[in-house]
Amino acid sequence: MGIEELRQYAANILRDGRVKLLIGYGEGGDGRVVPMFITATEIERCSQLIYDQRCTYNLSVYLLKAEIKSLWSGAVNLSGKVALVAKVETVRSALGLIAENQIKKEDLCLLGVRGVGAVAAAGAVGTEGDWSSISSYCERVFDVGEDVGGDIGEKNSHRLPEKLDQEIDALLKKSPEERLHFWRQHFASCIRCYACRQICPHCFCSTCIVEKSMPQWVSPVSSESGNFSWNIIRAYHLVGRCVGCGECARACPMGLRLDLLNRYMVKMVQEKYSFKAGLSAEDKPPLTTYHLNDNQDFIK
Amino acid sequence: MSQKTSLLIEEKDLRILLMNILQKGKQRIVAPLRGYDGGDGGGDDNLKYFFREVHSQEEIAQLPLAQFDKLQTHISPKEFFFPRYAPVLKYQTISSTEVKLSDVSADAFGNVDNAGNAKETIILGLHPCDAVGLSLLDRVFTWDYDDNFYLKPRESTTLLTFACSKIGAHCFCTGVGGAPDEQRGSDLLFSRMHVGSGDGFHISVLTPKGERLVAEHLSHLSSVAVAPPTIAPAERSVIDLLDRKESLKSMFDSSLLVQQTYSCLGCGVCAMVCPTCHCFDIIDEDHPGSIGVGERMKIWDACSFALFSKHGGGHNPRDLQCKRCRQRYFHKLVYYPEKFSERSLCVGCGRCARACPVGLDIYSAVTSVTSATSAVSAAAIEGGTNGNR
């Protein structure tokens, strides 16, 4: 029983003090899943940890949140560790954060959850094959996953990379005018709630470019031009860093297909730099580094 | 002219009526329309409806009138009075010491035309919570200054509200002083019932605006002595948040409240979909390609944004996300009611909970925090006493 094993393990590492905080998934009532934050004072809550098709959150985003950080890395004791119930994209984001010096490898305890059966197909936007590269960074990898049934898997399946690639191919076959129309339609509806930015583990700037007002680089007005600037700039800033978890597209209240934009960038980086973000904690994103042997033949 | 207070209309006649209104072109019709689904087939159908202007007879033919009593729109109708961005004035820099200012009237959403006139509008298919929300917003926009950017379109809009036949997931209007068939704020209230040979609606005529619309378009219907159908009791028992106000106030510095909002990531979805969130920012937007010439814009803001309360000098009194969440909950349930001697600013529509990307829900957060301090009222609720609302 995978999930029981995970619950036991989580309780153990909190009890013996190896980690100060565990972040996982729990029931939120009305069929919702909510992030769970468990400290050593309430170990019994580990029995409420879950992992099923509904657990789409990329929990790495909480590693840098101030209130959460104070639970494991307070000034009193800097030796605290945080444990994360981590599906494949969560692990990859965490590795990206280590590579970009946002968190120390030794502060992190990754409890990998490798979904089984229907859960694997639904939950994973990254490919399950990534585990071979990343499992060594995990404290343990649990084969878990409860099939809660319904058509959740079906609903999530449009986020699988193959599906996205098909849509991208279809978009690329269109004329530039048609593509512009497609994105116009999307960006026109953006209400600038910044859910895409806030849910993204890699949007960790303490002051976002859109919040800089002297001068105002990016218009905060949710008009078409302002929205174009914002969404394109955010996509650019994620080049070579986005792990493709698809959370921005899921969080978007207006249904903007940010996953397509980001997936295309992921493909470009793979093609031009043979780089895939978040497969190692050491390799820096290609656009943040310079090597003499970088591919240059696309610079004209 | 005898006043009509109660009418019955068949669904098909309502559709014909809407078609006639559209054809006459005097009023624009706004109704829940399916939004663009992003080409991915869409998720939950309920979340994909938005209030939009109806432009064609085909769109009216397809309006899911039979669903209006339960269909939930993703964003509230506040955007027709308080759009997500709107110019408030034009500026033109003449020299380093002189700026020429001029009035603007039109907004980008067609609520107000170039001559500064708000369009006669009928909003159809909103729920009682939304209509109440607008009447609560009226208090804000007329409080110490009459904000004509809001008031003009508001005055020229007639609200055709549809009573809810059931309380949906995350709905809790009965916990904040409302009801699925509440009349406040609406001009006409439609309640679904069997009429003549098929489906139809009972119409309660509630305001002079509603009477005018009836006189203009429904003069052929005669008033009936039929009461609107009673709405079935809520499927889930809802705790009365109004009773929790004092208890919530006592929790201002409580770590329990902090814990409840650990998951908040600081986006502004909750505020943007909310029918009563009304905070805005003011920014100067130069016209493309020009410097010093442009429009001063009012844009939606949210207290959940870190920048919202950050001072010019860099200090931020709400330096942590938990303090921003607390501000939102307290504004809804404490500050607004106390300032305006009103019920809560939250109308219990549940949109914030449905839209929150991490499943945070004001109702659950506030009830669980205050349950810890109000064991007595919690016991009363468990005993089945659910207040008298």
mmCIF file of N, CA and C in Angstrom, chain A residues 28-30 32-35 37 42 57 61-62 65-68 71 155 158 167 182 185-200 207 210-212 216 219-227 247 250-255 257 259-260, chain B residues 36-40 42-44 47-48 50 52 74-75 79 84-86 109 169-170 236 258-259 261-269 272-273 281 283-285 288 297 299-300 305-307 310 319-323 353 355-361 364:
data_model
loop_
_atom_site.group_PDB
_atom_site.id
_atom_site.type_symbol
_atom_site.label_atom_id
_atom_site.label_comp_id
_atom_site.label_asym_id
_atom_site.label_seq_id
_atom_site.Cartn_x
_atom_site.Cartn_y
_atom_site.Cartn_z
ATOM 1 N N GLY A 28 -9.659 18.886 0.755
ATOM 2 C CA GLY A 28 -10.126 20.205 1.175
ATOM 3 C C GLY A 28 -11.632 20.291 1.292
ATOM 4 N N GLY A 29 -12.311 19.153 1.174
ATOM 5 C CA GLY A 29 -13.776 19.158 1.195
ATOM 6 C C GLY A 29 -14.331 19.510 -0.169
ATOM 7 N N ASP A 30 -15.558 19.125 -0.438
ATOM 8 C CA ASP A 30 -16.213 19.372 -1.726
ATOM 9 C C ASP A 30 -15.379 18.866 -2.909
ATOM 10 N N ARG A 32 -12.251 19.021 -3.375
ATOM 11 C CA ARG A 32 -11.040 19.775 -3.680
ATOM 12 C C ARG A 32 -9.824 19.167 -3.004
ATOM 13 N N VAL A 33 -8.672 19.402 -3.634
ATOM 14 C CA VAL A 33 -7.413 19.031 -3.000
ATOM 15 C C VAL A 33 -6.768 20.323 -2.522
ATOM 16 N N VAL A 34 -6.182 20.291 -1.340
ATOM 17 C CA VAL A 34 -5.471 21.479 -0.850
ATOM 18 C C VAL A 34 -4.064 21.084 -0.435
ATOM 19 N N PRO A 35 -3.131 22.038 -0.494
ATOM 20 C CA PRO A 35 -1.790 21.753 0.008
ATOM 21 C C PRO A 35 -1.861 21.583 1.527
ATOM 22 N N PHE A 37 0.392 21.519 5.110
ATOM 23 C CA PHE A 37 1.668 21.907 5.704
ATOM 24 C C PHE A 37 1.713 21.296 7.093
ATOM 25 N N GLU A 42 2.135 18.314 14.915
ATOM 26 C CA GLU A 42 0.846 17.727 14.519
ATOM 27 C C GLU A 42 1.080 16.566 13.551
ATOM 28 N N TYR A 57 -1.068 20.176 -8.108
ATOM 29 C CA TYR A 57 -0.230 21.298 -7.671
ATOM 30 C C TYR A 57 1.251 20.947 -7.717
ATOM 31 N N VAL A 61 6.443 25.451 -5.407
ATOM 32 C CA VAL A 61 6.194 26.888 -5.331
ATOM 33 C C VAL A 61 6.192 27.371 -3.883
ATOM 34 N N TYR A 62 5.908 26.467 -2.941
ATOM 35 C CA TYR A 62 5.831 26.885 -1.533
ATOM 36 C C TYR A 62 7.197 26.976 -0.854
ATOM 37 N N LYS A 65 8.030 30.655 -0.201
ATOM 38 C CA LYS A 65 7.048 31.557 0.409
ATOM 39 C C LYS A 65 7.442 31.870 1.856
ATOM 40 N N ALA A 66 7.439 33.155 2.204
ATOM 41 C CA ALA A 66 7.995 33.593 3.492
ATOM 42 C C ALA A 66 7.410 32.857 4.700
ATOM 43 N N GLU A 67 6.074 32.823 4.806
ATOM 44 C CA GLU A 67 5.469 32.195 5.989
ATOM 45 C C GLU A 67 5.841 30.727 6.082
ATOM 46 N N ILE A 68 5.903 30.074 4.919
ATOM 47 C CA ILE A 68 6.211 28.650 4.893
ATOM 48 C C ILE A 68 7.682 28.446 5.245
ATOM 49 N N LEU A 71 8.694 28.257 8.781
ATOM 50 C CA LEU A 71 8.353 27.040 9.512
ATOM 51 C C LEU A 71 9.492 26.031 9.518
ATOM 52 N N LYS A 155 -9.804 14.637 -18.416
ATOM 53 C CA LYS A 155 -9.755 16.100 -18.435
ATOM 54 C C LYS A 155 -8.323 16.616 -18.381
ATOM 55 N N HIS A 158 -5.223 16.523 -21.751
ATOM 56 C CA HIS A 158 -4.813 17.492 -22.767
ATOM 57 C C HIS A 158 -3.532 18.205 -22.377
ATOM 58 N N GLU A 167 -0.986 20.129 -30.789
ATOM 59 C CA GLU A 167 -1.623 21.447 -30.927
ATOM 60 C C GLU A 167 -0.640 22.485 -31.458
ATOM 61 N N PHE A 182 -5.128 33.931 -33.037
ATOM 62 C CA PHE A 182 -5.279 32.966 -31.941
ATOM 63 C C PHE A 182 -4.821 33.575 -30.623
ATOM 64 N N GLN A 185 -6.905 36.564 -29.328
ATOM 65 C CA GLN A 185 -8.125 36.106 -28.681
ATOM 66 C C GLN A 185 -7.832 35.713 -27.226
ATOM 67 N N HIS A 186 -6.696 35.020 -27.053
ATOM 68 C CA HIS A 186 -6.335 34.595 -25.708
ATOM 69 C C HIS A 186 -5.988 35.782 -24.827
ATOM 70 N N PHE A 187 -5.051 36.587 -25.292
ATOM 71 C CA PHE A 187 -4.538 37.661 -24.453
ATOM 72 C C PHE A 187 -5.606 38.716 -24.170
ATOM 73 N N ALA A 188 -6.556 38.879 -25.081
ATOM 74 C CA ALA A 188 -7.598 39.888 -24.875
ATOM 75 C C ALA A 188 -8.361 39.615 -23.587
ATOM 76 N N SER A 189 -8.485 38.335 -23.222
ATOM 77 C CA SER A 189 -9.319 38.037 -22.062
ATOM 78 C C SER A 189 -8.542 38.051 -20.747
ATOM 79 N N CYS A 190 -7.229 38.176 -20.822
ATOM 80 C CA CYS A 190 -6.413 38.172 -19.580
ATOM 81 C C CYS A 190 -6.849 39.302 -18.658
ATOM 82 N N ILE A 191 -7.094 38.974 -17.377
ATOM 83 C CA ILE A 191 -7.543 39.996 -16.427
ATOM 84 C C ILE A 191 -6.430 40.444 -15.481
ATOM 85 N N ARG A 192 -5.223 39.965 -15.737
ATOM 86 C CA ARG A 192 -4.055 40.379 -14.955
ATOM 87 C C ARG A 192 -4.211 40.066 -13.467
ATOM 88 N N CYS A 193 -4.646 38.866 -13.185
ATOM 89 C CA CYS A 193 -4.716 38.444 -11.786
ATOM 90 C C CYS A 193 -3.366 37.902 -11.341
ATOM 91 N N TYR A 194 -2.508 37.616 -12.322
ATOM 92 C CA TYR A 194 -1.159 37.101 -12.069
ATOM 93 C C TYR A 194 -1.154 35.745 -11.368
ATOM 94 N N ALA A 195 -2.214 34.978 -11.559
ATOM 95 C CA ALA A 195 -2.220 33.615 -11.028
ATOM 96 C C ALA A 195 -1.122 32.795 -11.689
ATOM 97 N N CYS A 196 -0.870 33.045 -12.983
ATOM 98 C CA CYS A 196 0.176 32.315 -13.705
ATOM 99 C C CYS A 196 1.529 32.525 -13.035
ATOM 100 N N ARG A 197 1.786 33.761 -12.659
ATOM 101 C CA ARG A 197 3.069 34.103 -12.043
ATOM 102 C C ARG A 197 3.161 33.543 -10.628
ATOM 103 N N GLN A 198 2.079 33.695 -9.879
ATOM 104 C CA GLN A 198 2.134 33.308 -8.475
ATOM 105 C C GLN A 198 2.196 31.798 -8.280
ATOM 106 N N ILE A 199 1.622 31.053 -9.220
ATOM 107 C CA ILE A 199 1.605 29.598 -9.046
ATOM 108 C C ILE A 199 2.882 28.968 -9.585
ATOM 109 N N CYS A 200 3.695 29.775 -10.240
ATOM 110 C CA CYS A 200 4.890 29.236 -10.901
ATOM 111 C C CYS A 200 6.075 29.216 -9.941
ATOM 112 N N THR A 207 10.694 41.344 -6.954
ATOM 113 C CA THR A 207 9.897 42.376 -7.620
ATOM 114 C C THR A 207 9.791 41.996 -9.090
ATOM 115 N N VAL A 210 6.745 43.619 -14.066
ATOM 116 C CA VAL A 210 5.503 44.366 -14.289
ATOM 117 C C VAL A 210 5.198 45.276 -13.094
ATOM 118 N N GLU A 211 5.896 45.024 -11.982
ATOM 119 C CA GLU A 211 5.679 45.865 -10.801
ATOM 120 C C GLU A 211 6.664 47.031 -10.734
ATOM 121 N N LYS A 212 7.594 47.067 -11.658
ATOM 122 C CA LYS A 212 8.551 48.176 -11.679
ATOM 123 C C LYS A 212 7.904 49.344 -12.426
ATOM 124 N N GLN A 216 7.816 52.417 -16.077
ATOM 125 C CA GLN A 216 6.892 51.293 -16.203
ATOM 126 C C GLN A 216 7.286 50.506 -17.462
ATOM 127 N N SER A 219 3.147 47.457 -19.263
ATOM 128 C CA SER A 219 1.885 48.077 -18.858
ATOM 129 C C SER A 219 1.062 47.108 -18.008
ATOM 130 N N PRO A 220 0.591 47.575 -16.847
ATOM 131 C CA PRO A 220 -0.264 46.714 -16.026
ATOM 132 C C PRO A 220 -1.737 46.764 -16.450
ATOM 133 N N VAL A 221 -2.033 47.517 -17.498
ATOM 134 C CA VAL A 221 -3.417 47.637 -17.960
ATOM 135 C C VAL A 221 -3.798 46.368 -18.733
ATOM 136 N N SER A 222 -4.965 45.827 -18.422
ATOM 137 C CA SER A 222 -5.354 44.571 -19.072
ATOM 138 C C SER A 222 -5.975 44.810 -20.443
ATOM 139 N N SER A 223 -5.382 45.737 -21.182
ATOM 140 C CA SER A 223 -5.790 45.948 -22.566
ATOM 141 C C SER A 223 -5.018 44.948 -23.422
ATOM 142 N N GLU A 224 -5.362 44.888 -24.691
ATOM 143 C CA GLU A 224 -4.716 43.886 -25.526
ATOM 144 C C GLU A 224 -3.204 44.087 -25.569
ATOM 145 N N SER A 225 -2.759 45.337 -25.739
ATOM 146 C CA SER A 225 -1.314 45.553 -25.860
ATOM 147 C C SER A 225 -0.615 45.266 -24.529
ATOM 148 N N GLY A 226 -1.220 45.700 -23.426
ATOM 149 C CA GLY A 226 -0.626 45.429 -22.123
ATOM 150 C C GLY A 226 -0.547 43.937 -21.865
ATOM 151 N N ASN A 227 -1.597 43.241 -22.222
ATOM 152 C CA ASN A 227 -1.635 41.798 -21.997
ATOM 153 C C ASN A 227 -0.648 41.055 -22.884
ATOM 154 N N GLU A 247 0.918 24.266 -14.571
ATOM 155 C CA GLU A 247 0.112 24.876 -13.523
ATOM 156 C C GLU A 247 -0.385 26.268 -13.894
ATOM 157 N N ARG A 250 -3.479 25.834 -15.866
ATOM 158 C CA ARG A 250 -4.561 25.352 -15.008
ATOM 159 C C ARG A 250 -5.077 26.468 -14.112
ATOM 160 N N ALA A 251 -4.158 27.286 -13.588
ATOM 161 C CA ALA A 251 -4.570 28.331 -12.658
ATOM 162 C C ALA A 251 -5.297 29.468 -13.360
ATOM 163 N N CYS A 252 -5.041 29.653 -14.644
ATOM 164 C CA CYS A 252 -5.603 30.805 -15.353
ATOM 165 C C CYS A 252 -7.128 30.756 -15.327
ATOM 166 N N PRO A 253 -7.761 31.779 -14.752
ATOM 167 C CA PRO A 253 -9.224 31.757 -14.679
ATOM 168 C C PRO A 253 -9.870 31.984 -16.040
ATOM 169 N N MET A 254 -9.104 32.512 -16.992
ATOM 170 C CA MET A 254 -9.682 32.830 -18.287
ATOM 171 C C MET A 254 -9.338 31.791 -19.357
ATOM 172 N N GLY A 255 -8.669 30.737 -18.967
ATOM 173 C CA GLY A 255 -8.383 29.660 -19.915
ATOM 174 C C GLY A 255 -7.335 29.990 -20.955
ATOM 175 N N ARG A 257 -4.039 29.690 -22.992
ATOM 176 C CA ARG A 257 -3.235 28.490 -23.219
ATOM 177 C C ARG A 257 -1.749 28.784 -23.030
ATOM 178 N N ASP A 259 0.190 26.998 -21.464
ATOM 179 C CA ASP A 259 0.929 25.746 -21.589
ATOM 180 C C ASP A 259 1.498 25.575 -22.997
ATOM 181 N N LEU A 260 0.750 26.050 -23.994
ATOM 182 C CA LEU A 260 1.240 25.937 -25.376
ATOM 183 C C LEU A 260 2.469 26.821 -25.575
ATOM 184 N N TYR B 36 -14.633 31.633 -24.579
ATOM 185 C CA TYR B 36 -13.699 30.916 -25.427
ATOM 186 C C TYR B 36 -13.026 29.849 -24.578
ATOM 187 N N ASP B 37 -13.053 28.610 -25.020
ATOM 188 C CA ASP B 37 -12.553 27.547 -24.153
ATOM 189 C C ASP B 37 -11.073 27.251 -24.358
ATOM 190 N N GLY B 38 -10.394 28.084 -25.138
ATOM 191 C CA GLY B 38 -8.959 27.906 -25.295
ATOM 192 C C GLY B 38 -8.603 26.766 -26.234
ATOM 193 N N GLY B 39 -9.609 26.200 -26.881
ATOM 194 C CA GLY B 39 -9.344 25.161 -27.858
ATOM 195 C C GLY B 39 -9.041 23.816 -27.238
ATOM 196 N N ASP B 40 -9.135 23.722 -25.907
ATOM 197 C CA ASP B 40 -8.815 22.439 -25.287
ATOM 198 C C ASP B 40 -10.071 21.691 -24.867
ATOM 199 N N GLY B 42 -12.283 22.657 -22.958
ATOM 200 C CA GLY B 42 -12.838 23.228 -21.733
ATOM 201 C C GLY B 42 -12.893 22.227 -20.606
ATOM 202 N N GLY B 43 -12.963 22.727 -19.423
ATOM 203 C CA GLY B 43 -13.071 21.852 -18.265
ATOM 204 C C GLY B 43 -14.505 21.809 -17.811
ATOM 205 N N ASP B 44 -14.723 22.253 -16.594
ATOM 206 C CA ASP B 44 -16.057 22.296 -16.036
ATOM 207 C C ASP B 44 -16.897 23.330 -16.782
ATOM 208 N N LEU B 47 -17.850 26.719 -15.362
ATOM 209 C CA LEU B 47 -16.859 27.762 -15.178
ATOM 210 C C LEU B 47 -16.596 28.527 -16.458
ATOM 211 N N LYS B 48 -17.232 28.138 -17.500
ATOM 212 C CA LYS B 48 -16.882 28.730 -18.779
ATOM 213 C C LYS B 48 -17.911 29.735 -19.271
ATOM 214 N N PHE B 50 -19.497 33.526 -19.142
ATOM 215 C CA PHE B 50 -19.133 34.899 -18.790
ATOM 216 C C PHE B 50 -20.277 35.807 -19.199
ATOM 217 N N ARG B 52 -21.602 38.534 -21.224
ATOM 218 C CA ARG B 52 -21.154 39.198 -22.443
ATOM 219 C C ARG B 52 -22.362 39.802 -23.151
ATOM 220 N N HIS B 74 -18.424 32.796 -14.387
ATOM 221 C CA HIS B 74 -17.084 32.773 -13.817
ATOM 222 C C HIS B 74 -16.717 34.100 -13.156
ATOM 223 N N ILE B 75 -17.099 35.193 -13.812
ATOM 224 C CA ILE B 75 -16.786 36.521 -13.281
ATOM 225 C C ILE B 75 -18.108 37.233 -13.060
ATOM 226 N N GLU B 79 -18.180 43.988 -13.873
ATOM 227 C CA GLU B 79 -17.335 44.580 -14.911
ATOM 228 C C GLU B 79 -18.099 45.510 -15.843
ATOM 229 N N ARG B 84 -12.463 46.252 -15.897
ATOM 230 C CA ARG B 84 -11.119 45.914 -15.404
ATOM 231 C C ARG B 84 -10.102 47.006 -15.722
ATOM 232 N N TYR B 85 -10.349 47.803 -16.745
ATOM 233 C CA TYR B 85 -9.563 49.020 -16.929
ATOM 234 C C TYR B 85 -10.436 50.063 -17.616
ATOM 235 N N ALA B 86 -10.263 51.305 -17.226
ATOM 236 C CA ALA B 86 -11.044 52.370 -17.830
ATOM 237 C C ALA B 86 -10.320 53.691 -17.628
ATOM 238 N N PHE B 109 -15.149 49.058 -23.238
ATOM 239 C CA PHE B 109 -16.064 47.921 -23.186
ATOM 240 C C PHE B 109 -17.479 48.270 -23.621
ATOM 241 N N ALA B 169 -22.115 24.009 -5.296
ATOM 242 C CA ALA B 169 -20.890 23.783 -4.526
ATOM 243 C C ALA B 169 -20.226 25.127 -4.267
ATOM 244 N N HIS B 170 -19.748 25.324 -3.067
ATOM 245 C CA HIS B 170 -19.057 26.544 -2.628
ATOM 246 C C HIS B 170 -19.980 27.737 -2.427
ATOM 247 N N ARG B 236 -26.789 21.871 1.652
ATOM 248 C CA ARG B 236 -25.851 21.779 2.760
ATOM 249 C C ARG B 236 -26.206 22.859 3.773
ATOM 250 N N VAL B 258 -3.432 32.598 10.468
ATOM 251 C CA VAL B 258 -2.240 32.486 9.629
ATOM 252 C C VAL B 258 -2.189 31.100 8.992
ATOM 253 N N GLN B 259 -2.433 30.084 9.815
ATOM 254 C CA GLN B 259 -2.374 28.709 9.313
ATOM 255 C C GLN B 259 -3.399 28.454 8.214
ATOM 256 N N THR B 261 -4.302 30.324 5.981
ATOM 257 C CA THR B 261 -3.970 30.945 4.704
ATOM 258 C C THR B 261 -2.551 30.620 4.243
ATOM 259 N N TYR B 262 -1.958 29.584 4.836
ATOM 260 C CA TYR B 262 -0.624 29.154 4.403
ATOM 261 C C TYR B 262 -0.569 28.957 2.896
ATOM 262 N N SER B 263 -1.650 28.418 2.337
ATOM 263 C CA SER B 263 -1.587 28.017 0.927
ATOM 264 C C SER B 263 -1.741 29.187 -0.036
ATOM 265 N N CYS B 264 -2.169 30.355 0.457
ATOM 266 C CA CYS B 264 -2.415 31.484 -0.462
ATOM 267 C C CYS B 264 -1.109 31.891 -1.146
ATOM 268 N N LEU B 265 -1.155 31.981 -2.474
ATOM 269 C CA LEU B 265 0.045 32.289 -3.241
ATOM 270 C C LEU B 265 0.124 33.757 -3.629
ATOM 271 N N GLY B 266 -0.929 34.506 -3.333
ATOM 272 C CA GLY B 266 -0.862 35.943 -3.591
ATOM 273 C C GLY B 266 -1.222 36.371 -5.000
ATOM 274 N N CYS B 267 -1.991 35.574 -5.714
ATOM 275 C CA CYS B 267 -2.523 36.055 -6.987
ATOM 276 C C CYS B 267 -3.800 36.842 -6.680
ATOM 277 N N GLY B 268 -4.444 37.374 -7.685
ATOM 278 C CA GLY B 268 -5.622 38.204 -7.421
ATOM 279 C C GLY B 268 -6.909 37.626 -7.968
ATOM 280 N N VAL B 269 -6.925 36.321 -8.226
ATOM 281 C CA VAL B 269 -8.112 35.723 -8.828
ATOM 282 C C VAL B 269 -9.364 35.990 -7.993
ATOM 283 N N MET B 272 -10.704 39.430 -8.432
ATOM 284 C CA MET B 272 -11.146 39.779 -9.786
ATOM 285 C C MET B 272 -12.476 39.126 -10.143
ATOM 286 N N VAL B 273 -12.710 37.929 -9.617
ATOM 287 C CA VAL B 273 -13.987 37.267 -9.932
ATOM 288 C C VAL B 273 -15.093 37.697 -8.965
ATOM 289 N N ASP B 281 -6.341 50.549 -8.837
ATOM 290 C CA ASP B 281 -5.094 51.287 -8.857
ATOM 291 C C ASP B 281 -5.250 52.362 -9.927
ATOM 292 N N ILE B 283 -3.066 54.435 -12.763
ATOM 293 C CA ILE B 283 -1.765 54.538 -13.419
ATOM 294 C C ILE B 283 -1.892 55.434 -14.655
ATOM 295 N N ASP B 284 -0.781 56.035 -15.036
ATOM 296 C CA ASP B 284 -0.762 56.843 -16.252
ATOM 297 C C ASP B 284 -0.230 55.989 -17.388
ATOM 298 N N GLU B 285 -0.979 55.906 -18.440
ATOM 299 C CA GLU B 285 -0.602 55.059 -19.568
ATOM 300 C C GLU B 285 -0.385 55.958 -20.786
ATOM 301 N N PRO B 288 0.812 54.581 -27.162
ATOM 302 C CA PRO B 288 1.964 53.918 -27.771
ATOM 303 C C PRO B 288 2.756 54.900 -28.643
ATOM 304 N N MET B 297 -5.498 55.833 -16.065
ATOM 305 C CA MET B 297 -6.357 54.648 -16.065
ATOM 306 C C MET B 297 -6.674 54.186 -14.648
ATOM 307 N N ILE B 299 -7.438 50.753 -12.907
ATOM 308 C CA ILE B 299 -7.348 49.319 -13.205
ATOM 309 C C ILE B 299 -7.632 48.504 -11.942
ATOM 310 N N TRP B 300 -8.177 47.320 -12.131
ATOM 311 C CA TRP B 300 -8.469 46.452 -10.990
ATOM 312 C C TRP B 300 -7.204 46.182 -10.190
ATOM 313 N N PHE B 305 -2.318 41.264 -3.560
ATOM 314 C CA PHE B 305 -1.032 41.559 -4.207
ATOM 315 C C PHE B 305 -0.068 42.171 -3.195
ATOM 316 N N ALA B 306 1.196 41.739 -3.269
ATOM 317 C CA ALA B 306 2.199 42.257 -2.343
ATOM 318 C C ALA B 306 2.368 43.766 -2.507
ATOM 319 N N LEU B 307 2.187 44.246 -3.725
ATOM 320 C CA LEU B 307 2.414 45.658 -4.006
ATOM 321 C C LEU B 307 1.298 46.550 -3.470
ATOM 322 N N LYS B 310 2.274 48.402 -0.333
ATOM 323 C CA LYS B 310 3.680 48.801 -0.196
ATOM 324 C C LYS B 310 3.807 50.319 -0.333
ATOM 325 N N ASP B 319 3.300 42.865 5.186
ATOM 326 C CA ASP B 319 4.501 42.309 4.575
ATOM 327 C C ASP B 319 4.395 40.818 4.274
ATOM 328 N N LEU B 320 3.421 40.143 4.859
ATOM 329 C CA LEU B 320 3.280 38.711 4.615
ATOM 330 C C LEU B 320 1.920 38.419 3.985
ATOM 331 N N GLN B 321 1.853 37.325 3.243
ATOM 332 C CA GLN B 321 0.617 36.994 2.547
ATOM 333 C C GLN B 321 -0.538 36.769 3.524
ATOM 334 N N CYS B 322 -0.222 36.201 4.699
ATOM 335 C CA CYS B 322 -1.303 35.941 5.655
ATOM 336 C C CYS B 322 -1.984 37.240 6.079
ATOM 337 N N LYS B 323 -1.224 38.331 6.123
ATOM 338 C CA LYS B 323 -1.822 39.616 6.514
ATOM 339 C C LYS B 323 -2.714 40.145 5.392
ATOM 340 N N ALA B 353 -13.808 30.772 -4.238
ATOM 341 C CA ALA B 353 -13.420 29.402 -3.900
ATOM 342 C C ALA B 353 -13.334 28.547 -5.159
ATOM 343 N N ALA B 355 -12.589 29.601 -8.127
ATOM 344 C CA ALA B 355 -11.499 30.026 -9.008
ATOM 345 C C ALA B 355 -10.127 29.885 -8.368
ATOM 346 N N CYS B 356 -10.052 29.757 -7.053
ATOM 347 C CA CYS B 356 -8.742 29.725 -6.397
ATOM 348 C C CYS B 356 -7.924 28.540 -6.898
ATOM 349 N N PRO B 357 -6.729 28.813 -7.411
ATOM 350 C CA PRO B 357 -5.926 27.722 -7.963
ATOM 351 C C PRO B 357 -5.403 26.738 -6.930
ATOM 352 N N VAL B 358 -5.479 27.077 -5.636
ATOM 353 C CA VAL B 358 -5.011 26.129 -4.628
ATOM 354 C C VAL B 358 -6.112 25.764 -3.622
ATOM 355 N N GLY B 359 -7.359 25.959 -4.020
ATOM 356 C CA GLY B 359 -8.479 25.461 -3.226
ATOM 357 C C GLY B 359 -8.738 26.195 -1.928
ATOM 358 N N LEU B 360 -8.307 27.461 -1.839
ATOM 359 C CA LEU B 360 -8.572 28.243 -0.630
ATOM 360 C C LEU B 360 -9.994 28.797 -0.710
ATOM 361 N N ASP B 361 -10.665 28.843 0.442
ATOM 362 C CA ASP B 361 -12.084 29.155 0.441
ATOM 363 C C ASP B 361 -12.388 30.004 1.676
ATOM 364 N N SER B 364 -14.670 28.292 4.386
ATOM 365 C CA SER B 364 -14.028 27.278 5.239
ATOM 366 C C SER B 364 -13.013 27.919 6.169
#
